[in-house]
Amino acid sequence: MSLLITIAAFAVAIGILVTIHELGHYWVARACNVKILRFSIGFGRAVWMKKLGPDQTEWAIGVLPFGGYVKMADERDGSVSVDASGADKARAFNNKSVWQRIAIVLAGPLANFMLAAFLYWALFVSGTPGTKPYIAAPVPNSAAAAGGFAEFDLITKVGDKAVATWGDARLLLLEEAVRRGTVEIEIEEADGRRKFKRLSLDAVGKDDLDKDFLAKVGMSSYRLKVLPILDEVIAGGAADRSGLKVGDRVVRVQGTSIDKWETLVTRISARPGEATEIGVERAGAEINVTVKPDSITENGKTFGRIGVKPRVDRALLDKLNTVVRYGLLDAVSRAWTKVWDMSIFSLKMMGRMITGDVSWKNLSGPITIADYAGQSAQLGWIPYVTFLALISISLGVLNLLPIPVLDGGQLMYYIAEILKGSPVSEKVMEIGQQVGLTLLLGLTAFAFYNDIHRLVTG
């Protein structure tokens, strides 16, 4: 079931992002009176095609789903015949002014940025749930401990940028970690006083950035401490059948001491269908109960479950959680700021990969992207829409790179045309296409290698 969700989520994401990108090219080309011969989602042989409109444009879906294209009339590829009327020649892409061609090429990436801005706007208006950036007790002798950070410090700023959630703080700290060095963090202490503390990120290596990089400096998000006290015993479940009751505090499982709920869950999950001795405190006395956890299989994994829920400090839980929400107009500027910040961050990461400051292991391919699509879809619509926005930005940035087979490579030719006063020769463009295709295939192969390595190593 999980695999089906992953495939479906990935297919929907690719379909939306590629369609929006190509529609950007299509709409501006039509506005510039360029004749459109084919609009295709996917490459290769068409599995579906229909001709529509006065130009009988072919709307098609290709057998290979990774990408798409808009084929325009162009004298250079023979799609406009020599004896064609002057009107048809005037509608050829190559006969449009250089500024019109630039607008058409730019429209694809711009459409992706506009989609991302719209998605962020929708998220900001509807409200995005998150965890406030409270800090857990730092690891002893770590950089966080040396910086004077303490449990339940609330991060309010990283550098000069305010943060509202742990996700915001982590992203800004990731940007700082790429540069290494020390970052100044404004925190609000448990008594309400605000202070500036400094965190050294020198311990974060270039291979740590796609992992829990903050563990390298001994910092993590504060997690609610849930004690192993039963707040609900589900009727008919294994716990109910064995005689466990609301208010029981679990102190041992199979003779091993238990002091937090997560440990209880881990111990029970590892014993599906096995008789398990559980020691509990009840009314000041300790008793032993034998429970046989129900065997549950989900997503191909089998684990034990006894049917209980923990007692949670609701007041503290409410304090830890937040919902970030903005007004209709305020959300517009914040959405575009988010798109800009993420675009610049993507470019910086790419640049540091080239210089060797960031590991190429951070480069992800379609397998990893599909995995993220599936995970976010299973978490709910907000994580999935956030994922779509991030990938849409990545697609826009990628297509603006000065690689000839991409939109950025075409823009490079047109800028050269403006500077030299005449179009770049077909020979130069042909060589550029070969070099660009080789480079792109190499990057794709390396991304696939990283994907497979992640799968193998977990």
Coordinates of C-alpha atoms in Angstrom, one line a residue:
M1 CA 0.0 0.0 0.0
S2 CA 2.8 2.4 0.9
L3 CA 4.5 1.7 -2.5
L4 CA 1.3 2.5 -4.3
I5 CA 0.9 5.8 -2.4
T6 CA 4.5 6.7 -3.2
I7 CA 4.1 6.0 -6.9
A8 CA 0.8 7.9 -7.0
A9 CA 2.1 10.9 -5.0
F10 CA 5.2 11.0 -7.3
A11 CA 3.2 10.8 -10.5
V12 CA 0.8 13.6 -9.3
A13 CA 3.7 15.8 -8.3
I14 CA 5.6 15.3 -11.6
G15 CA 2.4 15.8 -13.6
I16 CA 1.5 19.1 -11.9
L17 CA 5.1 20.5 -11.9
V18 CA 5.9 19.6 -15.5
T19 CA 2.4 20.8 -16.8
I20 CA 2.7 24.2 -15.1
H21 CA 6.3 24.6 -16.4
E22 CA 5.3 23.8 -20.0
L23 CA 2.1 25.9 -19.8
G24 CA 4.4 28.8 -18.9
H25 CA 6.2 28.4 -22.2
Y26 CA 3.0 27.7 -24.1
W27 CA 1.1 30.8 -22.9
V28 CA 3.9 33.3 -23.5
A29 CA 4.6 31.7 -26.9
R30 CA 0.9 32.0 -27.9
A31 CA 1.0 35.7 -26.6
C32 CA 4.0 36.2 -29.0
N33 CA 2.0 34.6 -31.8
V34 CA 4.3 31.6 -32.2
K35 CA 2.6 28.5 -33.8
I36 CA 2.6 25.6 -31.4
L37 CA 2.9 22.2 -33.0
R38 CA 2.9 19.9 -29.9
F39 CA 2.4 20.2 -26.2
S40 CA 3.7 17.0 -24.5
I41 CA 3.8 15.8 -21.0
G42 CA 6.5 13.1 -21.0
F43 CA 8.9 12.0 -23.8
G44 CA 9.0 9.3 -26.4
R45 CA 6.0 7.6 -28.1
A46 CA 2.7 9.2 -27.3
V47 CA 0.3 7.0 -25.3
W48 CA -2.4 9.5 -25.8
M49 CA -2.8 12.4 -28.3
K50 CA -5.5 14.8 -29.4
K51 CA -5.4 17.7 -31.9
L52 CA -7.1 20.9 -30.8
G53 CA -7.4 24.5 -31.8
P54 CA -7.1 26.4 -35.1
D55 CA -3.5 25.3 -35.4
Q56 CA -4.4 21.7 -34.7
T57 CA -1.8 21.6 -31.9
E58 CA -1.1 18.0 -30.8
W59 CA -1.7 17.6 -27.0
A60 CA 0.1 14.4 -26.0
I61 CA 1.2 12.3 -23.1
G62 CA 4.5 10.5 -23.7
V63 CA 5.5 7.1 -22.4
L64 CA 8.5 8.4 -20.4
P65 CA 7.0 10.6 -17.7
F66 CA 10.2 12.5 -16.6
G67 CA 9.6 15.9 -18.2
G68 CA 7.8 17.5 -21.1
Y69 CA 8.2 19.9 -23.9
V70 CA 6.4 22.5 -26.2
K71 CA 7.4 22.1 -29.8
M72 CA 7.1 25.3 -31.7
A73 CA 7.3 26.0 -35.4
D74 CA 10.9 26.7 -36.3
E75 CA 12.6 27.0 -39.7
R76 CA 15.8 25.5 -38.4
D77 CA 14.2 22.1 -37.8
G78 CA 12.1 22.0 -40.9
S79 CA 8.8 22.4 -39.1
V80 CA 8.1 25.5 -41.4
S81 CA 8.3 24.6 -45.1
V82 CA 10.4 26.7 -47.5
D83 CA 7.3 27.7 -49.5
A84 CA 5.2 28.5 -46.5
S85 CA 3.3 31.7 -46.5
G86 CA 4.8 34.8 -45.0
A87 CA 2.3 34.6 -42.2
D88 CA 3.5 31.1 -41.2
K89 CA 7.1 32.1 -41.4
A90 CA 6.4 35.1 -39.2
R91 CA 5.0 32.7 -36.6
A92 CA 8.1 30.6 -36.4
F93 CA 10.0 30.8 -33.1
N94 CA 13.3 31.6 -34.7
N95 CA 11.8 34.6 -36.5
K96 CA 10.7 36.3 -33.3
S97 CA 12.8 39.0 -31.7
V98 CA 15.4 38.0 -29.2
W99 CA 13.5 39.6 -26.4
Q100 CA 10.4 37.6 -27.3
R101 CA 12.4 34.4 -27.3
I102 CA 13.9 35.3 -23.9
A103 CA 10.4 35.9 -22.6
I104 CA 9.2 32.5 -23.9
V105 CA 12.2 30.6 -22.4
L106 CA 11.9 32.4 -19.1
A107 CA 8.2 31.7 -18.8
G108 CA 8.7 28.0 -17.9
P109 CA 10.9 28.5 -14.7
L110 CA 8.9 31.6 -13.8
A111 CA 5.7 29.5 -13.9
N112 CA 7.3 27.1 -11.4
F113 CA 8.2 30.0 -9.1
M114 CA 4.6 31.4 -9.4
L115 CA 3.2 27.9 -8.5
A116 CA 5.5 27.7 -5.5
A117 CA 4.5 31.2 -4.4
F118 CA 0.8 30.3 -4.7
L119 CA 1.2 27.1 -2.7
Y120 CA 3.1 28.9 0.1
W121 CA 0.4 31.6 0.0
A122 CA -2.3 29.0 0.5
L123 CA -0.3 27.4 3.3
F124 CA 0.2 30.7 5.1
V125 CA -3.4 31.7 4.8
S126 CA -4.8 28.3 5.9
G127 CA -2.3 28.0 8.7
T128 CA 0.8 25.8 8.9
P129 CA 1.2 23.7 12.1
G130 CA 4.6 23.4 13.6
T131 CA 6.7 22.9 16.7
K132 CA 8.0 26.0 18.5
P133 CA 11.9 26.0 18.5
Y134 CA 12.4 25.0 22.1
I135 CA 15.8 23.3 22.6
A136 CA 16.4 20.0 24.4
A137 CA 19.1 19.6 27.0
P138 CA 22.4 19.9 25.0
V139 CA 24.7 16.9 24.8
P140 CA 27.5 17.3 27.4
N141 CA 30.8 18.6 26.1
S142 CA 29.2 19.6 22.8
A143 CA 29.3 22.9 20.9
A144 CA 25.8 23.6 22.1
A145 CA 26.8 23.0 25.7
A146 CA 29.9 25.2 25.3
G147 CA 27.7 28.0 23.9
G148 CA 25.6 28.1 27.1
F149 CA 22.4 26.7 25.7
A150 CA 20.0 25.1 28.2
E151 CA 17.0 22.9 28.1
F152 CA 13.8 24.7 27.1
D153 CA 15.6 27.7 25.6
L154 CA 13.4 29.1 22.9
I155 CA 15.1 30.2 19.7
T156 CA 13.7 33.5 18.5
K157 CA 16.3 34.6 15.9
V158 CA 19.1 32.9 14.0
G159 CA 21.4 35.7 13.0
D160 CA 19.1 38.6 12.2
K161 CA 16.2 36.5 11.0
A162 CA 13.2 35.8 13.2
V163 CA 11.9 32.2 13.5
A164 CA 8.5 30.9 14.5
T165 CA 9.0 27.1 14.2
W166 CA 11.7 24.5 14.7
G167 CA 11.6 24.0 10.9
D168 CA 12.4 27.7 10.3
A169 CA 15.3 27.5 12.8
R170 CA 16.7 24.3 11.4
L171 CA 16.7 25.7 7.8
L172 CA 18.5 28.9 8.8
L173 CA 21.0 26.8 10.9
L174 CA 21.5 24.6 7.8
E175 CA 22.4 27.7 5.8
E176 CA 24.9 28.7 8.5
A177 CA 26.3 25.1 8.7
V178 CA 27.1 25.2 5.0
R179 CA 29.4 28.2 5.7
R180 CA 30.8 26.6 9.0
G181 CA 32.0 29.1 11.6
T182 CA 29.9 30.5 14.4
V183 CA 26.3 31.8 14.4
E184 CA 24.7 34.2 16.9
I185 CA 21.3 32.9 18.1
E186 CA 18.8 35.0 20.1
I187 CA 17.0 32.8 22.7
E188 CA 14.3 33.3 25.3
E189 CA 15.1 31.6 28.5
A190 CA 12.6 29.7 30.6
D191 CA 12.2 32.9 32.8
G192 CA 11.3 35.0 29.8
R193 CA 14.6 36.9 29.6
R194 CA 16.2 37.2 26.1
K195 CA 19.9 36.6 25.5
F196 CA 22.3 36.1 22.6
K197 CA 24.3 32.9 22.5
R198 CA 26.8 31.7 20.0
L199 CA 26.9 28.3 18.4
S200 CA 30.0 26.9 16.7
L201 CA 29.2 24.8 13.6
D202 CA 32.8 23.8 12.9
A203 CA 32.0 20.2 13.8
V204 CA 29.5 19.9 10.9
G205 CA 31.2 18.2 8.0
K206 CA 30.1 18.4 4.4
D207 CA 28.8 14.8 4.5
D208 CA 26.6 15.7 7.5
L209 CA 24.3 18.2 5.8
D210 CA 21.8 15.7 4.5
K211 CA 21.5 14.0 7.9
D212 CA 20.8 15.2 11.4
F213 CA 23.6 17.8 11.2
L214 CA 22.6 19.5 14.5
A215 CA 23.5 16.2 16.3
K216 CA 27.1 17.1 15.5
V217 CA 26.9 20.2 17.7
G218 CA 24.8 18.5 20.4
M219 CA 21.5 20.4 19.7
S220 CA 18.1 19.0 19.1
S221 CA 14.4 20.0 19.4
Y222 CA 12.8 19.7 22.7
R223 CA 10.5 16.6 22.9
L224 CA 7.7 16.3 25.3
K225 CA 8.6 13.8 28.0
V226 CA 5.8 11.2 28.0
L227 CA 5.8 9.0 31.1
P228 CA 4.7 5.3 30.7
I229 CA 1.3 6.0 32.5
L230 CA -1.8 4.5 30.8
D231 CA -4.4 7.2 30.1
E232 CA -6.6 4.9 28.0
V233 CA -7.0 1.2 27.6
I234 CA -8.8 0.3 24.4
A235 CA -11.6 -2.2 25.0
G236 CA -10.9 -5.6 23.6
G237 CA -7.2 -4.9 23.1
A238 CA -4.4 -7.1 24.4
A239 CA -3.9 -4.8 27.5
D240 CA -7.6 -4.9 28.3
R241 CA -7.7 -8.7 28.0
S242 CA -4.8 -9.0 30.4
G243 CA -6.3 -6.7 33.1
L244 CA -4.2 -3.5 32.7
K245 CA -6.1 -0.4 33.8
V246 CA -6.1 3.4 33.3
G247 CA -3.7 4.9 35.7
D248 CA -1.2 2.0 35.7
R249 CA 2.4 3.1 35.4
V250 CA 4.6 0.6 33.6
V251 CA 8.0 0.2 35.3
R252 CA 9.3 -3.0 33.6
V253 CA 9.0 -5.0 30.5
Q254 CA 10.5 -8.5 30.6
G255 CA 12.6 -7.4 33.6
T256 CA 14.0 -4.3 31.9
S257 CA 13.2 -1.0 33.5
I258 CA 11.0 1.5 31.7
D259 CA 11.1 5.2 32.4
K260 CA 9.5 6.7 29.3
W261 CA 6.7 5.9 26.9
E262 CA 8.9 5.6 23.8
T263 CA 10.8 2.8 25.4
L264 CA 7.6 1.0 26.3
V265 CA 6.5 1.2 22.6
T266 CA 9.8 -0.1 21.4
R267 CA 9.8 -3.1 23.7
I268 CA 6.2 -4.0 22.9
S269 CA 6.6 -3.5 19.2
A270 CA 9.5 -6.0 19.2
R271 CA 7.3 -8.8 20.6
P272 CA 4.3 -9.4 18.4
G273 CA 2.3 -12.4 19.5
E274 CA 4.8 -13.2 22.4
A275 CA 3.8 -13.6 26.0
T276 CA 5.3 -10.5 27.7
E277 CA 5.7 -9.8 31.4
I278 CA 4.9 -6.2 32.3
G279 CA 5.5 -4.8 35.8
V280 CA 3.1 -1.9 36.7
E281 CA 2.6 0.4 39.7
R282 CA -1.0 0.5 40.8
A283 CA -2.3 2.1 44.0
G284 CA 1.1 2.2 45.5
A285 CA 1.9 -1.5 44.9
E286 CA 3.7 -3.2 42.1
I287 CA 2.1 -6.1 40.3
N288 CA 3.1 -8.2 37.3
V289 CA 0.8 -8.8 34.3
T290 CA 1.4 -11.1 31.4
V291 CA 0.3 -9.6 28.1
K292 CA 0.4 -11.1 24.6
P293 CA 0.7 -8.2 22.1
D294 CA -1.5 -8.4 19.1
S295 CA 0.5 -9.0 15.9
I296 CA -0.1 -6.1 13.5
T297 CA 1.3 -5.9 9.9
E298 CA 1.4 -2.5 8.1
N299 CA 3.5 -1.5 5.1
G300 CA 5.1 -5.0 5.0
K301 CA 6.3 -4.7 8.7
T302 CA 5.0 -6.8 11.6
F303 CA 5.0 -5.4 15.1
G304 CA 3.3 -5.8 18.5
R305 CA 0.5 -3.6 19.9
I306 CA -1.4 -3.9 23.2
G307 CA -4.0 -1.1 22.7
V308 CA -3.1 1.7 25.2
K309 CA -2.6 5.4 25.0
P310 CA -0.3 7.6 27.3
R311 CA -1.1 10.3 29.7
V312 CA 0.1 13.6 28.2
D313 CA 0.6 17.0 29.7
R314 CA -1.8 18.9 27.5
A315 CA -0.8 22.3 28.8
L316 CA 2.8 21.7 27.9
L317 CA 1.8 20.1 24.6
D318 CA -0.2 23.3 23.7
K319 CA 2.8 25.4 24.6
L320 CA 5.1 23.4 22.3
N321 CA 2.9 23.5 19.3
T322 CA 1.9 26.5 17.1
V323 CA 0.1 27.4 13.9
V324 CA 1.8 29.9 11.6
R325 CA -0.9 31.9 9.9
Y326 CA -1.0 35.3 8.0
G327 CA -3.6 37.5 6.4
L328 CA -4.4 37.4 2.7
L329 CA -2.2 40.3 1.7
D330 CA 0.6 39.7 4.1
A331 CA 0.8 36.1 2.9
V332 CA 1.6 37.3 -0.6
S333 CA 4.8 39.1 0.3
R334 CA 5.8 36.3 2.7
A335 CA 5.2 33.7 0.0
W336 CA 7.4 35.4 -2.5
T337 CA 10.1 36.0 0.1
K338 CA 10.0 32.3 0.9
V339 CA 10.4 31.5 -2.8
W340 CA 13.3 33.9 -3.1
D341 CA 15.1 32.6 0.0
M342 CA 14.7 29.0 -1.1
S343 CA 15.9 29.7 -4.6
I344 CA 19.0 31.6 -3.4
F345 CA 19.7 28.8 -0.9
S346 CA 19.5 26.2 -3.7
L347 CA 21.9 28.1 -5.8
K348 CA 24.3 28.5 -2.9
M349 CA 24.2 24.7 -2.3
M350 CA 24.9 24.0 -5.9
G351 CA 27.8 26.5 -5.9
R352 CA 29.3 24.9 -2.8
M353 CA 29.0 21.5 -4.4
I354 CA 31.1 22.7 -7.3
T355 CA 33.7 24.2 -4.9
G356 CA 33.7 21.0 -2.8
D357 CA 32.4 22.7 0.4
V358 CA 29.2 20.6 0.2
S359 CA 29.3 16.8 -0.6
W360 CA 27.8 15.6 -3.9
K361 CA 26.1 13.0 -1.8
N362 CA 23.4 15.7 -1.1
L363 CA 22.4 15.4 -4.8
S364 CA 19.1 13.5 -5.0
G365 CA 17.5 11.8 -8.0
P366 CA 13.9 10.7 -8.8
I367 CA 14.0 7.7 -6.4
T368 CA 14.6 9.9 -3.4
I369 CA 12.1 12.5 -4.6
A370 CA 9.5 9.8 -5.1
D371 CA 10.2 8.6 -1.5
Y372 CA 9.8 12.1 -0.2
A373 CA 6.5 12.5 -2.2
G374 CA 5.2 9.3 -0.7
Q375 CA 6.2 10.2 2.9
S376 CA 4.8 13.7 2.7
A377 CA 1.5 12.5 1.1
Q378 CA 1.0 10.0 4.0
L379 CA 1.5 12.7 6.6
G380 CA -1.3 14.9 5.1
W381 CA -2.0 17.6 2.6
I382 CA 0.0 20.3 4.3
P383 CA 3.4 18.4 4.1
Y384 CA 2.5 17.3 0.6
V385 CA 1.8 20.8 -0.6
T386 CA 5.0 22.0 1.1
F387 CA 6.9 19.3 -0.8
L388 CA 5.3 20.4 -4.1
A389 CA 6.4 24.0 -3.4
L390 CA 10.0 23.0 -2.7
I391 CA 10.3 20.7 -5.8
S392 CA 8.7 23.4 -7.9
I393 CA 11.4 25.9 -6.8
S394 CA 14.1 23.3 -7.4
L395 CA 12.7 22.7 -10.9
G396 CA 12.7 26.4 -11.7
V397 CA 16.2 26.9 -10.4
L398 CA 17.5 23.8 -12.2
N399 CA 16.1 25.0 -15.5
L400 CA 17.8 28.3 -15.2
L401 CA 21.3 26.8 -14.9
P402 CA 23.5 27.7 -18.0
I403 CA 23.5 24.2 -19.4
P404 CA 22.6 24.3 -23.2
V405 CA 19.8 21.6 -23.1
L406 CA 18.0 23.6 -20.3
D407 CA 16.2 26.9 -20.4
G408 CA 19.2 28.6 -18.9
G409 CA 21.4 27.4 -21.7
Q410 CA 19.0 28.9 -24.3
L411 CA 19.0 32.2 -22.3
M412 CA 22.9 32.1 -22.5
Y413 CA 22.7 32.0 -26.3
Y414 CA 20.2 34.9 -26.5
I415 CA 22.3 37.0 -24.1
A416 CA 25.3 36.3 -26.4
E417 CA 23.2 37.3 -29.4
I418 CA 22.3 40.6 -27.8
L419 CA 26.0 41.3 -27.0
K420 CA 27.4 40.4 -30.4
G421 CA 24.5 41.7 -32.4
S422 CA 23.8 38.4 -34.3
P423 CA 22.5 34.9 -33.4
V424 CA 25.0 32.3 -32.2
S425 CA 26.0 30.0 -35.0
E426 CA 24.3 26.6 -35.4
K427 CA 27.7 24.9 -35.1
V428 CA 28.3 26.4 -31.6
M429 CA 24.7 25.6 -30.6
E430 CA 25.2 22.0 -31.7
I431 CA 28.4 21.6 -29.8
G432 CA 26.8 23.2 -26.8
Q433 CA 23.8 20.8 -27.0
Q434 CA 26.2 17.8 -27.0
V435 CA 28.2 19.1 -24.0
G436 CA 25.1 20.0 -22.1
L437 CA 23.4 16.7 -22.8
T438 CA 26.6 14.8 -21.6
L439 CA 26.7 16.9 -18.4
L440 CA 23.0 16.5 -17.7
L441 CA 23.2 12.7 -18.2
G442 CA 26.3 12.6 -15.9
L443 CA 24.5 14.5 -13.2
T444 CA 21.4 12.3 -13.6
A445 CA 23.5 9.1 -13.4
F446 CA 25.2 10.4 -10.2
A447 CA 21.9 11.3 -8.7
F448 CA 20.6 7.8 -9.4
Y449 CA 23.8 6.4 -7.8
N450 CA 23.1 8.4 -4.6
D451 CA 19.5 7.2 -4.6
I452 CA 20.5 3.6 -4.8
H453 CA 23.2 4.1 -2.2
R454 CA 20.6 5.6 0.2
L455 CA 18.4 2.6 -0.4
V456 CA 21.1 0.1 0.3
T457 CA 22.6 1.8 3.3
G458 CA 19.2 2.9 4.7

